[in-house]
N, CA, C and O atoms as a Tripos MOL2 file, in Angstrom:
@<TRIPOS>MOLECULE
protein
  288   287    72     0     0
PROTEIN
NO_CHARGES

@<TRIPOS>ATOM
      1 N         104.2280   87.5140  128.1980 N.3       1 MET1
      2 CA        104.2060   86.5320  127.0300 C.3       1 MET1
      3 C         104.6100   87.2820  125.8640 C.2       1 MET1
      4 O         104.2420   88.4380  125.6550 O.2       1 MET1
      5 N         105.4190   86.5740  125.0540 N.am      2 SER2
      6 CA        105.9400   87.1930  123.7720 C.3       2 SER2
      7 C         105.4750   86.4670  122.6420 C.2       2 SER2
      8 O         104.8820   85.3990  122.7900 O.2       2 SER2
      9 N         105.7070   86.9820  121.4790 N.am      3 VAL3
     10 CA        105.3760   86.3050  120.2610 C.3       3 VAL3
     11 C         106.1240   85.0160  120.0400 C.2       3 VAL3
     12 O         105.6120   84.0790  119.4270 O.2       3 VAL3
     13 N         107.3020   84.9790  120.5290 N.am      4 ARG4
     14 CA        108.0750   83.7800  120.2690 C.3       4 ARG4
     15 C         107.5550   82.5950  120.9800 C.2       4 ARG4
     16 O         107.9100   81.4640  120.6500 O.2       4 ARG4
     17 N         106.6280   82.8420  122.0590 N.am      5 GLU5
     18 CA        106.1000   81.6460  122.8150 C.3       5 GLU5
     19 C         104.9790   80.9180  121.9480 C.2       5 GLU5
     20 O         104.7010   79.7270  122.0840 O.2       5 GLU5
     21 N         104.3830   81.7610  121.0580 N.am      6 PHE6
     22 CA        103.2440   81.1770  120.2720 C.3       6 PHE6
     23 C         103.5950   80.7880  118.9030 C.2       6 PHE6
     24 O         102.9550   79.9250  118.3020 O.2       6 PHE6
     25 N         104.6830   81.4570  118.3530 N.am      7 PHE7
     26 CA        104.9810   81.2370  116.9090 C.3       7 PHE7
     27 C         106.5470   80.9440  116.8150 C.2       7 PHE7
     28 O         107.3800   81.4730  117.5520 O.2       7 PHE7
     29 N         106.8090   80.0870  115.8700 N.am      8 ASP8
     30 CA        108.2540   79.8360  115.5690 C.3       8 ASP8
     31 C         108.6190   80.7690  114.3630 C.2       8 ASP8
     32 O         108.2730   80.4980  113.2130 O.2       8 ASP8
     33 N         109.3130   81.8440  114.6870 N.am      9 LEU9
     34 CA        109.5750   82.8200  113.6390 C.3       9 LEU9
     35 C         110.4790   82.3690  112.5470 C.2       9 LEU9
     36 O         110.6880   83.0810  111.5640 O.2       9 LEU9
     37 N         111.0260   81.1810  112.7080 N.am     10 SER10
     38 CA        111.9620   80.6250  111.6480 C.3      10 SER10
     39 C         111.1690   79.9030  110.5830 C.2      10 SER10
     40 O         111.7210   79.5460  109.5420 O.2      10 SER10
     41 N         109.8190   79.6670  110.8290 N.am     11 LEU11
     42 CA        108.9310   78.9340  109.8800 C.3      11 LEU11
     43 C         107.9610   79.9320  109.2780 C.2      11 LEU11
     44 O         107.7630   81.0140  109.8310 O.2      11 LEU11
     45 N         107.3570   79.5870  108.1600 N.am     12 PRO12
     46 CA        106.2980   80.4600  107.6000 C.3      12 PRO12
     47 C         105.2050   80.6000  108.5480 C.2      12 PRO12
     48 O         104.7970   79.6480  109.2130 O.2      12 PRO12
     49 N         104.6950   81.8510  108.6220 N.am     13 LEU13
     50 CA        103.6330   82.1560  109.6280 C.3      13 LEU13
     51 C         102.2670   81.7020  109.2220 C.2      13 LEU13
     52 O         101.4620   81.4100  110.1060 O.2      13 LEU13
     53 N         101.9530   81.6230  108.0180 N.am     14 LEU14
     54 CA        100.5100   81.3460  107.5520 C.3      14 LEU14
     55 C         100.0970   79.9480  108.0130 C.2      14 LEU14
     56 O          98.9880   79.8250  108.5340 O.2      14 LEU14
     57 N         100.8690   78.9140  107.8720 N.am     15 PRO15
     58 CA        100.4680   77.5750  108.4740 C.3      15 PRO15
     59 C         100.3800   77.5600  110.0410 C.2      15 PRO15
     60 O          99.7100   76.6980  110.6100 O.2      15 PRO15
     61 N         101.0270   78.4720  110.6870 N.am     16 GLN16
     62 CA        100.9640   78.6430  112.1040 C.3      16 GLN16
     63 C          99.7140   79.3530  112.5330 C.2      16 GLN16
     64 O          99.2150   79.1210  113.6340 O.2      16 GLN16
     65 N          99.1700   80.2590  111.6460 N.am     17 PHE17
     66 CA         97.9980   80.8940  112.0110 C.3      17 PHE17
     67 C          96.7150   80.1110  111.7730 C.2      17 PHE17
     68 O          95.6280   80.4190  112.2610 O.2      17 PHE17
     69 N          96.9460   79.0450  110.9580 N.am     18 THR18
     70 CA         95.7470   78.1360  110.6500 C.3      18 THR18
     71 C          95.5350   77.0730  111.7310 C.2      18 THR18
     72 O          94.6890   76.1910  111.5830 O.2      18 THR18
     73 N          96.2740   77.1580  112.7700 N.am     19 ARG19
     74 CA         96.0030   76.0940  113.9170 C.3      19 ARG19
     75 C          94.6150   76.3900  114.4270 C.2      19 ARG19
     76 O          94.1400   77.5180  114.5560 O.2      19 ARG19
     77 N          94.0460   75.2950  114.6900 N.am     20 ILE20
     78 CA         92.5770   75.3950  115.2310 C.3      20 ILE20
     79 C          92.3470   76.2450  116.3850 C.2      20 ILE20
     80 O          91.2600   76.8180  116.4670 O.2      20 ILE20
     81 N          93.2360   76.4060  117.3000 N.am     21 THR21
     82 CA         93.0570   77.2500  118.4450 C.3      21 THR21
     83 C          93.0920   78.6840  117.9870 C.2      21 THR21
     84 O          92.2970   79.4800  118.4870 O.2      21 THR21
     85 N          93.9100   79.0520  117.1210 N.am     22 ILE22
     86 CA         93.8660   80.4960  116.6960 C.3      22 ILE22
     87 C          92.6540   80.7650  115.8510 C.2      22 ILE22
     88 O          92.0100   81.7960  116.0480 O.2      22 ILE22
     89 N          92.3080   79.9210  114.9390 N.am     23 VAL23
     90 CA         91.0060   80.1270  114.2010 C.3      23 VAL23
     91 C          89.8120   80.3180  115.2160 C.2      23 VAL23
     92 O          89.0110   81.2410  115.0660 O.2      23 VAL23
     93 N          89.7260   79.4450  116.2180 N.am     24 LEU24
     94 CA         88.6070   79.6080  117.1690 C.3      24 LEU24
     95 C          88.6590   80.8720  117.8230 C.2      24 LEU24
     96 O          87.6200   81.5100  117.9910 O.2      24 LEU24
     97 N          89.8490   81.3340  118.2390 N.am     25 ASP25
     98 CA         90.0950   82.5900  118.9520 C.3      25 ASP25
     99 C          89.6200   83.8030  118.0450 C.2      25 ASP25
    100 O          88.8710   84.6860  118.4610 O.2      25 ASP25
    101 N          90.1230   83.7490  116.7960 N.am     26 LEU26
    102 CA         89.6570   84.8370  115.8310 C.3      26 LEU26
    103 C          88.2640   84.9180  115.5730 C.2      26 LEU26
    104 O          87.7190   86.0160  115.4520 O.2      26 LEU26
    105 N          87.5970   83.7750  115.4710 N.am     27 LEU27
    106 CA         86.1570   83.6980  115.2740 C.3      27 LEU27
    107 C          85.4250   84.3230  116.5410 C.2      27 LEU27
    108 O          84.5080   85.1320  116.3960 O.2      27 LEU27
    109 N          85.8300   83.9500  117.6690 N.am     28 THR28
    110 CA         85.2740   84.4520  118.8660 C.3      28 THR28
    111 C          85.3560   85.9750  118.9760 C.2      28 THR28
    112 O          84.3810   86.6840  119.2260 O.2      28 THR28
    113 N          86.6580   86.4400  118.7580 N.am     29 THR29
    114 CA         86.9080   87.8510  118.8070 C.3      29 THR29
    115 C          86.0960   88.6160  117.8110 C.2      29 THR29
    116 O          85.5480   89.6650  118.1500 O.2      29 THR29
    117 N          85.9900   88.1230  116.5530 N.am     30 LEU30
    118 CA         85.1010   88.7350  115.5320 C.3      30 LEU30
    119 C          83.6400   88.9220  115.9470 C.2      30 LEU30
    120 O          83.0340   89.9740  115.7420 O.2      30 LEU30
    121 N          83.1070   87.8530  116.5400 N.am     31 VAL31
    122 CA         81.7620   87.9400  117.0400 C.3      31 VAL31
    123 C          81.5780   88.9290  118.2230 C.2      31 VAL31
    124 O          80.5700   89.6350  118.2590 O.2      31 VAL31
    125 N          82.4810   88.9930  119.1440 N.am     32 PHE32
    126 CA         82.4690   89.9240  120.2360 C.3      32 PHE32
    127 C          82.6350   91.4050  119.7600 C.2      32 PHE32
    128 O          82.0210   92.3210  120.3070 O.2      32 PHE32
    129 N          83.4710   91.5910  118.7420 N.am     33 VAL33
    130 CA         83.6960   92.9100  118.2140 C.3      33 VAL33
    131 C          82.4310   93.3390  117.5010 C.2      33 VAL33
    132 O          81.9870   94.4740  117.6740 O.2      33 VAL33
    133 N          81.8550   92.4900  116.7270 N.am     34 ALA34
    134 CA         80.6760   92.8500  115.9170 C.3      34 ALA34
    135 C          79.4700   93.1360  116.9420 C.2      34 ALA34
    136 O          78.6510   94.0340  116.7480 O.2      34 ALA34
    137 N          79.4530   92.3470  117.9600 N.am     35 THR35
    138 CA         78.3600   92.6050  118.9710 C.3      35 THR35
    139 C          78.5650   93.9930  119.7440 C.2      35 THR35
    140 O          77.6050   94.6830  120.0870 O.2      35 THR35
    141 N          79.8270   94.3240  119.9760 N.am     36 LEU36
    142 CA         80.1820   95.5740  120.6330 C.3      36 LEU36
    143 C          79.8610   96.7490  119.7980 C.2      36 LEU36
    144 O          79.3890   97.7940  120.2450 O.2      36 LEU36
    145 N          80.1730   96.4960  118.4350 N.am     37 ALA37
    146 CA         79.9560   97.6290  117.5080 C.3      37 ALA37
    147 C          78.5200   97.9470  117.1910 C.2      37 ALA37
    148 O          78.1740   99.0650  116.8090 O.2      37 ALA37
    149 N          77.7050   96.9560  117.3540 N.am     38 THR38
    150 CA         76.2640   97.1450  117.1270 C.3      38 THR38
    151 C          75.4160   97.2050  118.3850 C.2      38 THR38
    152 O          74.2240   96.9020  118.3300 O.2      38 THR38
    153 N          75.9960   97.5870  119.5200 N.am     39 SER39
    154 CA         75.3120   97.6780  120.7260 C.3      39 SER39
    155 C          74.7160   99.0850  121.0630 C.2      39 SER39
    156 O          74.0200   99.3000  122.0550 O.2      39 SER39
    157 N          75.0570   99.9970  120.1500 N.am     40 THR40
    158 CA         74.4930  101.3720  120.3070 C.3      40 THR40
    159 C          73.1490  101.4980  119.6860 C.2      40 THR40
    160 O          72.8200  100.7770  118.7440 O.2      40 THR40
    161 N          72.2970  102.4820  120.2410 N.am     41 ASP41
    162 CA         70.9300  102.6690  119.7520 C.3      41 ASP41
    163 C          71.0450  102.9860  118.2160 C.2      41 ASP41
    164 O          70.2840  102.4080  117.4410 O.2      41 ASP41
    165 N          71.8930  103.8080  117.7930 N.am     42 ARG42
    166 CA         71.9320  104.1340  116.4760 C.3      42 ARG42
    167 C          72.1990  102.8930  115.4550 C.2      42 ARG42
    168 O          71.5900  102.8100  114.3880 O.2      42 ARG42
    169 N          73.1550  101.9440  115.8730 N.am     43 ALA43
    170 CA         73.4460  100.8240  115.0790 C.3      43 ALA43
    171 C          72.1800   99.8480  115.0840 C.2      43 ALA43
    172 O          71.9020   99.1480  114.1100 O.2      43 ALA43
    173 N          71.4780   99.8640  116.2040 N.am     44 GLN44
    174 CA         70.2380   98.9430  116.3050 C.3      44 GLN44
    175 C          69.1420   99.4980  115.4670 C.2      44 GLN44
    176 O          68.3570   98.7180  114.9270 O.2      44 GLN44
    177 N          69.0190  100.8400  115.3070 N.am     45 ARG45
    178 CA         68.0680  101.4560  114.4480 C.3      45 ARG45
    179 C          68.4290  101.1410  112.9530 C.2      45 ARG45
    180 O          67.5660  100.8020  112.1420 O.2      45 ARG45
    181 N          69.7290  101.2700  112.6460 N.am     46 GLU46
    182 CA         70.1580  101.0140  111.2140 C.3      46 GLU46
    183 C          70.0270   99.6160  110.7540 C.2      46 GLU46
    184 O          69.7170   99.3500  109.5920 O.2      46 GLU46
    185 N          70.2820   98.6370  111.7400 N.am     47 LEU47
    186 CA         70.1590   97.3010  111.3780 C.3      47 LEU47
    187 C          68.7320   96.6810  111.4270 C.2      47 LEU47
    188 O          68.4310   95.6380  110.8450 O.2      47 LEU47
    189 N          67.9260   97.3950  112.1460 N.am     48 GLY48
    190 CA         66.4950   97.0160  112.2630 C.3      48 GLY48
    191 C          66.4880   95.6960  113.0650 C.2      48 GLY48
    192 O          67.2340   95.5540  114.0340 O.2      48 GLY48
    193 N          65.6630   94.7610  112.6650 N.am     49 ALA49
    194 CA         65.6360   93.4980  113.4900 C.3      49 ALA49
    195 C          66.7680   92.6310  113.3530 C.2      49 ALA49
    196 O          66.8820   91.6690  114.1140 O.2      49 ALA49
    197 N          67.6910   92.8900  112.3850 N.am     50 ASN50
    198 CA         68.8590   92.0290  112.1900 C.3      50 ASN50
    199 C          69.8590   92.1450  113.3740 C.2      50 ASN50
    200 O          70.6420   91.2220  113.5980 O.2      50 ASN50
    201 N          69.8410   93.2190  114.0980 N.am     51 TRP51
    202 CA         70.7650   93.2880  115.1570 C.3      51 TRP51
    203 C          70.5340   92.1740  116.2730 C.2      51 TRP51
    204 O          71.4840   91.7700  116.9420 O.2      51 TRP51
    205 N          69.2700   91.7010  116.4470 N.am     52 LYS52
    206 CA         69.0980   90.6660  117.3960 C.3      52 LYS52
    207 C          69.7150   89.3470  116.8700 C.2      52 LYS52
    208 O          70.3140   88.5890  117.6320 O.2      52 LYS52
    209 N          69.5570   89.0890  115.5520 N.am     53 ARG53
    210 CA         70.2240   87.8080  115.0210 C.3      53 ARG53
    211 C          71.7190   87.9460  115.3020 C.2      53 ARG53
    212 O          72.3430   86.9880  115.7580 O.2      53 ARG53
    213 N          72.3320   89.1660  115.0300 N.am     54 LEU54
    214 CA         73.7080   89.2340  115.2350 C.3      54 LEU54
    215 C          74.0950   89.0770  116.6750 C.2      54 LEU54
    216 O          75.1520   88.4990  116.9240 O.2      54 LEU54
    217 N          73.3600   89.5240  117.6240 N.am     55 HIS55
    218 CA         73.5860   89.3970  119.0310 C.3      55 HIS55
    219 C          73.3860   88.0240  119.5180 C.2      55 HIS55
    220 O          73.9380   87.6620  120.5580 O.2      55 HIS55
    221 N          72.6120   87.2130  118.8160 N.am     56 GLN56
    222 CA         72.4820   85.7900  119.2380 C.3      56 GLN56
    223 C          73.6930   84.9470  118.9750 C.2      56 GLN56
    224 O          73.8830   83.8510  119.5030 O.2      56 GLN56
    225 N          74.5700   85.5850  118.0470 N.am     57 LEU57
    226 CA         75.8730   84.9590  117.7520 C.3      57 LEU57
    227 C          76.7520   84.8250  119.0220 C.2      57 LEU57
    228 O          77.7100   84.0520  119.0270 O.2      57 LEU57
    229 N          76.4290   85.5740  120.0900 N.am     58 VAL58
    230 CA         77.1930   85.5390  121.2700 C.3      58 VAL58
    231 C          77.2130   84.1010  121.8480 C.2      58 VAL58
    232 O          78.2740   83.6510  122.2820 O.2      58 VAL58
    233 N          76.1280   83.4000  121.8660 N.am     59 TRP59
    234 CA         75.9830   82.0560  122.3280 C.3      59 TRP59
    235 C          76.9750   81.1850  121.6810 C.2      59 TRP59
    236 O          77.5550   80.3160  122.3320 O.2      59 TRP59
    237 N          77.2230   81.3990  120.2880 N.am     60 PHE60
    238 CA         78.1720   80.6000  119.4600 C.3      60 PHE60
    239 C          79.6030   80.9770  119.9560 C.2      60 PHE60
    240 O          80.4730   80.1160  120.0850 O.2      60 PHE60
    241 N          79.8160   82.3140  120.2330 N.am     61 ALA61
    242 CA         81.2020   82.5820  120.6080 C.3      61 ALA61
    243 C          81.4750   82.1310  121.9750 C.2      61 ALA61
    244 O          82.6140   81.7590  122.2580 O.2      61 ALA61
    245 N          80.5150   82.1270  122.8730 N.am     62 VAL62
    246 CA         80.6700   81.5590  124.2590 C.3      62 VAL62
    247 C          80.9210   80.0940  124.1510 C.2      62 VAL62
    248 O          81.6990   79.6060  124.9710 O.2      62 VAL62
    249 N          80.3900   79.3510  123.2860 N.am     63 SER63
    250 CA         80.7580   77.9540  123.1970 C.3      63 SER63
    251 C          82.1320   77.7360  122.6210 C.2      63 SER63
    252 O          82.7800   76.7290  122.9060 O.2      63 SER63
    253 N          82.5810   78.6760  121.8110 N.am     64 LEU64
    254 CA         83.9400   78.5540  121.2070 C.3      64 LEU64
    255 C          85.0480   78.8160  122.2280 C.2      64 LEU64
    256 O          86.1290   78.2490  122.0710 O.2      64 LEU64
    257 N          84.8520   79.6260  123.2520 N.am     65 SER65
    258 CA         85.8900   79.9810  124.2480 C.3      65 SER65
    259 C          86.3460   78.7120  124.9550 C.2      65 SER65
    260 O          87.5430   78.4280  124.9920 O.2      65 SER65
    261 N          85.4130   77.9440  125.5170 N.am     66 PRO66
    262 CA         85.9390   76.7520  126.1490 C.3      66 PRO66
    263 C          86.6160   75.7640  125.2480 C.2      66 PRO66
    264 O          87.5820   75.1040  125.6310 O.2      66 PRO66
    265 N          86.0730   75.6630  123.9850 N.am     67 ALA67
    266 CA         86.8080   74.8690  123.0580 C.3      67 ALA67
    267 C          88.2050   75.2980  122.7880 C.2      67 ALA67
    268 O          89.0940   74.4550  122.6670 O.2      67 ALA67
    269 N          88.4490   76.6200  122.6850 N.am     68 HIS68
    270 CA         89.6850   77.1570  122.4880 C.3      68 HIS68
    271 C          90.6460   76.8790  123.6660 C.2      68 HIS68
    272 O          91.8260   76.5960  123.4600 O.2      68 HIS68
    273 N          90.1480   76.9580  124.8300 N.am     69 VAL69
    274 CA         90.9060   76.6340  126.0480 C.3      69 VAL69
    275 C          91.2650   75.1740  126.1010 C.2      69 VAL69
    276 O          92.4100   74.8120  126.3690 O.2      69 VAL69
    277 N          90.3420   74.3890  125.8600 N.am     70 LEU70
    278 CA         90.5840   72.8840  125.8460 C.3      70 LEU70
    279 C          91.6220   72.4240  124.9190 C.2      70 LEU70
    280 O          92.4270   71.5550  125.2560 O.2      70 LEU70
    281 N          91.6320   72.9950  123.7210 N.am     71 LEU71
    282 CA         92.5490   72.5840  122.6880 C.3      71 LEU71
    283 C          93.8660   73.2560  122.8090 C.2      71 LEU71
    284 O          94.8310   72.7840  122.2060 O.2      71 LEU71
    285 N          93.9890   74.3660  123.5700 N.am     72 ALA72
    286 CA         95.2360   75.0120  123.7080 C.3      72 ALA72
    287 C          96.3220   74.2740  124.4390 C.2      72 ALA72
    288 O          97.4290   74.7920  124.5880 O.2      72 ALA72
@<TRIPOS>BOND
     1     1     2 1
     2     2     3 1
     3     3     4 2
     4     3     5 am
     5     5     6 1
     6     6     7 1
     7     7     8 2
     8     7     9 am
     9     9    10 1
    10    10    11 1
    11    11    12 2
    12    11    13 am
    13    13    14 1
    14    14    15 1
    15    15    16 2
    16    15    17 am
    17    17    18 1
    18    18    19 1
    19    19    20 2
    20    19    21 am
    21    21    22 1
    22    22    23 1
    23    23    24 2
    24    23    25 am
    25    25    26 1
    26    26    27 1
    27    27    28 2
    28    27    29 am
    29    29    30 1
    30    30    31 1
    31    31    32 2
    32    31    33 am
    33    33    34 1
    34    34    35 1
    35    35    36 2
    36    35    37 am
    37    37    38 1
    38    38    39 1
    39    39    40 2
    40    39    41 am
    41    41    42 1
    42    42    43 1
    43    43    44 2
    44    43    45 am
    45    45    46 1
    46    46    47 1
    47    47    48 2
    48    47    49 am
    49    49    50 1
    50    50    51 1
    51    51    52 2
    52    51    53 am
    53    53    54 1
    54    54    55 1
    55    55    56 2
    56    55    57 am
    57    57    58 1
    58    58    59 1
    59    59    60 2
    60    59    61 am
    61    61    62 1
    62    62    63 1
    63    63    64 2
    64    63    65 am
    65    65    66 1
    66    66    67 1
    67    67    68 2
    68    67    69 am
    69    69    70 1
    70    70    71 1
    71    71    72 2
    72    71    73 am
    73    73    74 1
    74    74    75 1
    75    75    76 2
    76    75    77 am
    77    77    78 1
    78    78    79 1
    79    79    80 2
    80    79    81 am
    81    81    82 1
    82    82    83 1
    83    83    84 2
    84    83    85 am
    85    85    86 1
    86    86    87 1
    87    87    88 2
    88    87    89 am
    89    89    90 1
    90    90    91 1
    91    91    92 2
    92    91    93 am
    93    93    94 1
    94    94    95 1
    95    95    96 2
    96    95    97 am
    97    97    98 1
    98    98    99 1
    99    99   100 2
   100    99   101 am
   101   101   102 1
   102   102   103 1
   103   103   104 2
   104   103   105 am
   105   105   106 1
   106   106   107 1
   107   107   108 2
   108   107   109 am
   109   109   110 1
   110   110   111 1
   111   111   112 2
   112   111   113 am
   113   113   114 1
   114   114   115 1
   115   115   116 2
   116   115   117 am
   117   117   118 1
   118   118   119 1
   119   119   120 2
   120   119   121 am
   121   121   122 1
   122   122   123 1
   123   123   124 2
   124   123   125 am
   125   125   126 1
   126   126   127 1
   127   127   128 2
   128   127   129 am
   129   129   130 1
   130   130   131 1
   131   131   132 2
   132   131   133 am
   133   133   134 1
   134   134   135 1
   135   135   136 2
   136   135   137 am
   137   137   138 1
   138   138   139 1
   139   139   140 2
   140   139   141 am
   141   141   142 1
   142   142   143 1
   143   143   144 2
   144   143   145 am
   145   145   146 1
   146   146   147 1
   147   147   148 2
   148   147   149 am
   149   149   150 1
   150   150   151 1
   151   151   152 2
   152   151   153 am
   153   153   154 1
   154   154   155 1
   155   155   156 2
   156   155   157 am
   157   157   158 1
   158   158   159 1
   159   159   160 2
   160   159   161 am
   161   161   162 1
   162   162   163 1
   163   163   164 2
   164   163   165 am
   165   165   166 1
   166   166   167 1
   167   167   168 2
   168   167   169 am
   169   169   170 1
   170   170   171 1
   171   171   172 2
   172   171   173 am
   173   173   174 1
   174   174   175 1
   175   175   176 2
   176   175   177 am
   177   177   178 1
   178   178   179 1
   179   179   180 2
   180   179   181 am
   181   181   182 1
   182   182   183 1
   183   183   184 2
   184   183   185 am
   185   185   186 1
   186   186   187 1
   187   187   188 2
   188   187   189 am
   189   189   190 1
   190   190   191 1
   191   191   192 2
   192   191   193 am
   193   193   194 1
   194   194   195 1
   195   195   196 2
   196   195   197 am
   197   197   198 1
   198   198   199 1
   199   199   200 2
   200   199   201 am
   201   201   202 1
   202   202   203 1
   203   203   204 2
   204   203   205 am
   205   205   206 1
   206   206   207 1
   207   207   208 2
   208   207   209 am
   209   209   210 1
   210   210   211 1
   211   211   212 2
   212   211   213 am
   213   213   214 1
   214   214   215 1
   215   215   216 2
   216   215   217 am
   217   217   218 1
   218   218   219 1
   219   219   220 2
   220   219   221 am
   221   221   222 1
   222   222   223 1
   223   223   224 2
   224   223   225 am
   225   225   226 1
   226   226   227 1
   227   227   228 2
   228   227   229 am
   229   229   230 1
   230   230   231 1
   231   231   232 2
   232   231   233 am
   233   233   234 1
   234   234   235 1
   235   235   236 2
   236   235   237 am
   237   237   238 1
   238   238   239 1
   239   239   240 2
   240   239   241 am
   241   241   242 1
   242   242   243 1
   243   243   244 2
   244   243   245 am
   245   245   246 1
   246   246   247 1
   247   247   248 2
   248   247   249 am
   249   249   250 1
   250   250   251 1
   251   251   252 2
   252   251   253 am
   253   253   254 1
   254   254   255 1
   255   255   256 2
   256   255   257 am
   257   257   258 1
   258   258   259 1
   259   259   260 2
   260   259   261 am
   261   261   262 1
   262   262   263 1
   263   263   264 2
   264   263   265 am
   265   265   266 1
   266   266   267 1
   267   267   268 2
   268   267   269 am
   269   269   270 1
   270   270   271 1
   271   271   272 2
   272   271   273 am
   273   273   274 1
   274   274   275 1
   275   275   276 2
   276   275   277 am
   277   277   278 1
   278   278   279 1
   279   279   280 2
   280   279   281 am
   281   281   282 1
   282   282   283 1
   283   283   284 2
   284   283   285 am
   285   285   286 1
   286   286   287 1
   287   287   288 2
@<TRIPOS>SUBSTRUCTURE
     1 MET1         2 RESIDUE 1 A MET
     2 SER2         6 RESIDUE 1 A SER
     3 VAL3        10 RESIDUE 1 A VAL
     4 ARG4        14 RESIDUE 1 A ARG
     5 GLU5        18 RESIDUE 1 A GLU
     6 PHE6        22 RESIDUE 1 A PHE
     7 PHE7        26 RESIDUE 1 A PHE
     8 ASP8        30 RESIDUE 1 A ASP
     9 LEU9        34 RESIDUE 1 A LEU
    10 SER10       38 RESIDUE 1 A SER
    11 LEU11       42 RESIDUE 1 A LEU
    12 PRO12       46 RESIDUE 1 A PRO
    13 LEU13       50 RESIDUE 1 A LEU
    14 LEU14       54 RESIDUE 1 A LEU
    15 PRO15       58 RESIDUE 1 A PRO
    16 GLN16       62 RESIDUE 1 A GLN
    17 PHE17       66 RESIDUE 1 A PHE
    18 THR18       70 RESIDUE 1 A THR
    19 ARG19       74 RESIDUE 1 A ARG
    20 ILE20       78 RESIDUE 1 A ILE
    21 THR21       82 RESIDUE 1 A THR
    22 ILE22       86 RESIDUE 1 A ILE
    23 VAL23       90 RESIDUE 1 A VAL
    24 LEU24       94 RESIDUE 1 A LEU
    25 ASP25       98 RESIDUE 1 A ASP
    26 LEU26      102 RESIDUE 1 A LEU
    27 LEU27      106 RESIDUE 1 A LEU
    28 THR28      110 RESIDUE 1 A THR
    29 THR29      114 RESIDUE 1 A THR
    30 LEU30      118 RESIDUE 1 A LEU
    31 VAL31      122 RESIDUE 1 A VAL
    32 PHE32      126 RESIDUE 1 A PHE
    33 VAL33      130 RESIDUE 1 A VAL
    34 ALA34      134 RESIDUE 1 A ALA
    35 THR35      138 RESIDUE 1 A THR
    36 LEU36      142 RESIDUE 1 A LEU
    37 ALA37      146 RESIDUE 1 A ALA
    38 THR38      150 RESIDUE 1 A THR
    39 SER39      154 RESIDUE 1 A SER
    40 THR40      158 RESIDUE 1 A THR
    41 ASP41      162 RESIDUE 1 A ASP
    42 ARG42      166 RESIDUE 1 A ARG
    43 ALA43      170 RESIDUE 1 A ALA
    44 GLN44      174 RESIDUE 1 A GLN
    45 ARG45      178 RESIDUE 1 A ARG
    46 GLU46      182 RESIDUE 1 A GLU
    47 LEU47      186 RESIDUE 1 A LEU
    48 GLY48      190 RESIDUE 1 A GLY
    49 ALA49      194 RESIDUE 1 A ALA
    50 ASN50      198 RESIDUE 1 A ASN
    51 TRP51      202 RESIDUE 1 A TRP
    52 LYS52      206 RESIDUE 1 A LYS
    53 ARG53      210 RESIDUE 1 A ARG
    54 LEU54      214 RESIDUE 1 A LEU
    55 HIS55      218 RESIDUE 1 A HIS
    56 GLN56      222 RESIDUE 1 A GLN
    57 LEU57      226 RESIDUE 1 A LEU
    58 VAL58      230 RESIDUE 1 A VAL
    59 TRP59      234 RESIDUE 1 A TRP
    60 PHE60      238 RESIDUE 1 A PHE
    61 ALA61      242 RESIDUE 1 A ALA
    62 VAL62      246 RESIDUE 1 A VAL
    63 SER63      250 RESIDUE 1 A SER
    64 LEU64      254 RESIDUE 1 A LEU
    65 SER65      258 RESIDUE 1 A SER
    66 PRO66      262 RESIDUE 1 A PRO
    67 ALA67      266 RESIDUE 1 A ALA
    68 HIS68      270 RESIDUE 1 A HIS
    69 VAL69      274 RESIDUE 1 A VAL
    70 LEU70      278 RESIDUE 1 A LEU
    71 LEU71      282 RESIDUE 1 A LEU
    72 ALA72      286 RESIDUE 1 A ALA
């Protein structure tokens, strides 16, 4: 797959990035990266009880993944 399949390079890119499927994908990726970054013992100690709240966002991200696929 190439960039040309997803984007029309002759048009401005900002409006193309705001398509709902891309926004859902970016939100999902951010939640998974944040969860991955705070999965260590050290990060959990520093965040205290807040790491559990952050990790509960995984359920939000899991629900965004099928929405992204259905809209794509």
